[in-house]
Coordinates of N, CA and C in Angstrom, one line a residue:
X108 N 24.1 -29.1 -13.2 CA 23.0 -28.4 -12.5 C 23.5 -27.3 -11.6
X109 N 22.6 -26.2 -11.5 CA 23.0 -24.6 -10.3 C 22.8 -25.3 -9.2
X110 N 23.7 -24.9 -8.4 CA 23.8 -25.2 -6.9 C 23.1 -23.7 -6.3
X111 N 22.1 -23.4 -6.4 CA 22.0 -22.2 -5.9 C 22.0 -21.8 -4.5
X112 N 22.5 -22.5 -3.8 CA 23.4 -22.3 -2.3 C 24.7 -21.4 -2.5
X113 N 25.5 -22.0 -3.6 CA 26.5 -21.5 -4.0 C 26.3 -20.3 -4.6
X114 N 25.9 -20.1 -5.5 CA 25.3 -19.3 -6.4 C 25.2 -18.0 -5.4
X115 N 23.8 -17.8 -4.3 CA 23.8 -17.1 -3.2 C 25.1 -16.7 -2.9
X116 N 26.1 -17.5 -2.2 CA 27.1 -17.1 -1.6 C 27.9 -16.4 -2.4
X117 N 28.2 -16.3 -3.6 CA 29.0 -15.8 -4.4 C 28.2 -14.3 -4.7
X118 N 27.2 -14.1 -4.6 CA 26.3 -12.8 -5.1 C 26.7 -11.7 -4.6
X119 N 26.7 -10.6 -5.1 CA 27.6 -9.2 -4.5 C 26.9 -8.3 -5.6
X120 N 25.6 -7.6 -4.3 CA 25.3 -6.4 -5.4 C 26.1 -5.6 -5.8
X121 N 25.9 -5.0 -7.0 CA 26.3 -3.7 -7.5 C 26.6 -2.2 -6.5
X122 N 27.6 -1.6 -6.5 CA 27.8 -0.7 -5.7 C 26.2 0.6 -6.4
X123 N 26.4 0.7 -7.4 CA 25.2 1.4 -7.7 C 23.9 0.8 -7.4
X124 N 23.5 0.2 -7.3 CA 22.5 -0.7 -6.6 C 22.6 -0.3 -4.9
X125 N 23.9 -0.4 -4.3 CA 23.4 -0.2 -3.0 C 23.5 1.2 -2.5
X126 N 24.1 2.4 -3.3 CA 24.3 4.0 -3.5 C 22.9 4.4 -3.5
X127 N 22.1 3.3 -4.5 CA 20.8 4.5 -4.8 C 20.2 3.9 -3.6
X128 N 19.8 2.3 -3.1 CA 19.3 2.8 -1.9 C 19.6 3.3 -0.7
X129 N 20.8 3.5 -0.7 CA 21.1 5.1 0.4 C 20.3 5.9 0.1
X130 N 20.4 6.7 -1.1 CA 19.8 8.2 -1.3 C 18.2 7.7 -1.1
X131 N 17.7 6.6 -1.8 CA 16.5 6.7 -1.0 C 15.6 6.4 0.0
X132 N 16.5 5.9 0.8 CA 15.8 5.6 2.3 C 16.4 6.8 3.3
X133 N 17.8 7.6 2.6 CA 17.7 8.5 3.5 C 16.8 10.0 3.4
X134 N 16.0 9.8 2.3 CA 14.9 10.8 2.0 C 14.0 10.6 2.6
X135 N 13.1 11.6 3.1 CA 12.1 11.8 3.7 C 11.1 12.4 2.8
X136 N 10.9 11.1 1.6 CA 9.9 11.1 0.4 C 8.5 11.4 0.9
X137 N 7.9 12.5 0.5 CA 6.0 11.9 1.2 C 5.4 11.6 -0.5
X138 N 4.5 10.5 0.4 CA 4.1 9.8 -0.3 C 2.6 10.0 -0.4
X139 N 1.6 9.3 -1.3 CA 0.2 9.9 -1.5 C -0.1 9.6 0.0
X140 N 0.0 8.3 0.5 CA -0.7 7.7 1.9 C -0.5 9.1 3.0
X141 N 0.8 10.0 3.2 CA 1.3 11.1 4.1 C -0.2 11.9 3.3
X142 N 0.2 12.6 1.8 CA -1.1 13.8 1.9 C -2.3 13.2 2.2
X143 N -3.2 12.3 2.1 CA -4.2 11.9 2.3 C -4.2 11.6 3.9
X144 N -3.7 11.2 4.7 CA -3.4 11.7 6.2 C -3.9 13.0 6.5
X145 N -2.8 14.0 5.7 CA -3.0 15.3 6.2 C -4.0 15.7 5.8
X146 N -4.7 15.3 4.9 CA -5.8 16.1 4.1 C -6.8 15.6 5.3
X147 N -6.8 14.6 5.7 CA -8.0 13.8 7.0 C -7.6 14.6 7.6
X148 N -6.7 14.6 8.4 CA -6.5 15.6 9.4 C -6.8 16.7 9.7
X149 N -6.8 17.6 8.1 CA -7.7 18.8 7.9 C -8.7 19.0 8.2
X150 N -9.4 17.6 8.1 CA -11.3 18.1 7.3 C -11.2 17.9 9.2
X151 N -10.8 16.9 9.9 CA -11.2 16.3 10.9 C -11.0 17.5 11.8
X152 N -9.9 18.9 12.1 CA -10.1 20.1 12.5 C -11.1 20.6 11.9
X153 N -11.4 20.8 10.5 CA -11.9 22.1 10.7 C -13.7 21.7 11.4
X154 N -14.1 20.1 10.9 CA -15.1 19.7 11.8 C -15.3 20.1 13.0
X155 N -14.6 19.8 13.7 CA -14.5 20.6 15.2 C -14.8 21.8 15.5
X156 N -14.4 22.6 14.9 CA -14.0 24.3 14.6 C -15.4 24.7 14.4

């Protein structure tokens, strides 16, 4: 039978695995949620205006 205690302990991601998420957490990706913000943000000035 898996001891998966053991199993865990032995685990060791991939250096490629932990490379790519460097590159993308250290990105400052915008995402749809960011333009739809800005786009509110827009309408909500020019309302004002």
């Amino acid at each position: 039978m898996i001891n998966f205690d053991e199993e865990i302990k032995k685990f060791h991601p991939s250096p490629e695995v932990e490379e790519t998420e460097a590159i993308i957490n250290g990105d400052n990706l915008t995402d749809m949620v960011d333009i739809m913000l800005e786009l509110l943000k827009e309408k909500d000035k020019d309302k004002e205006d």
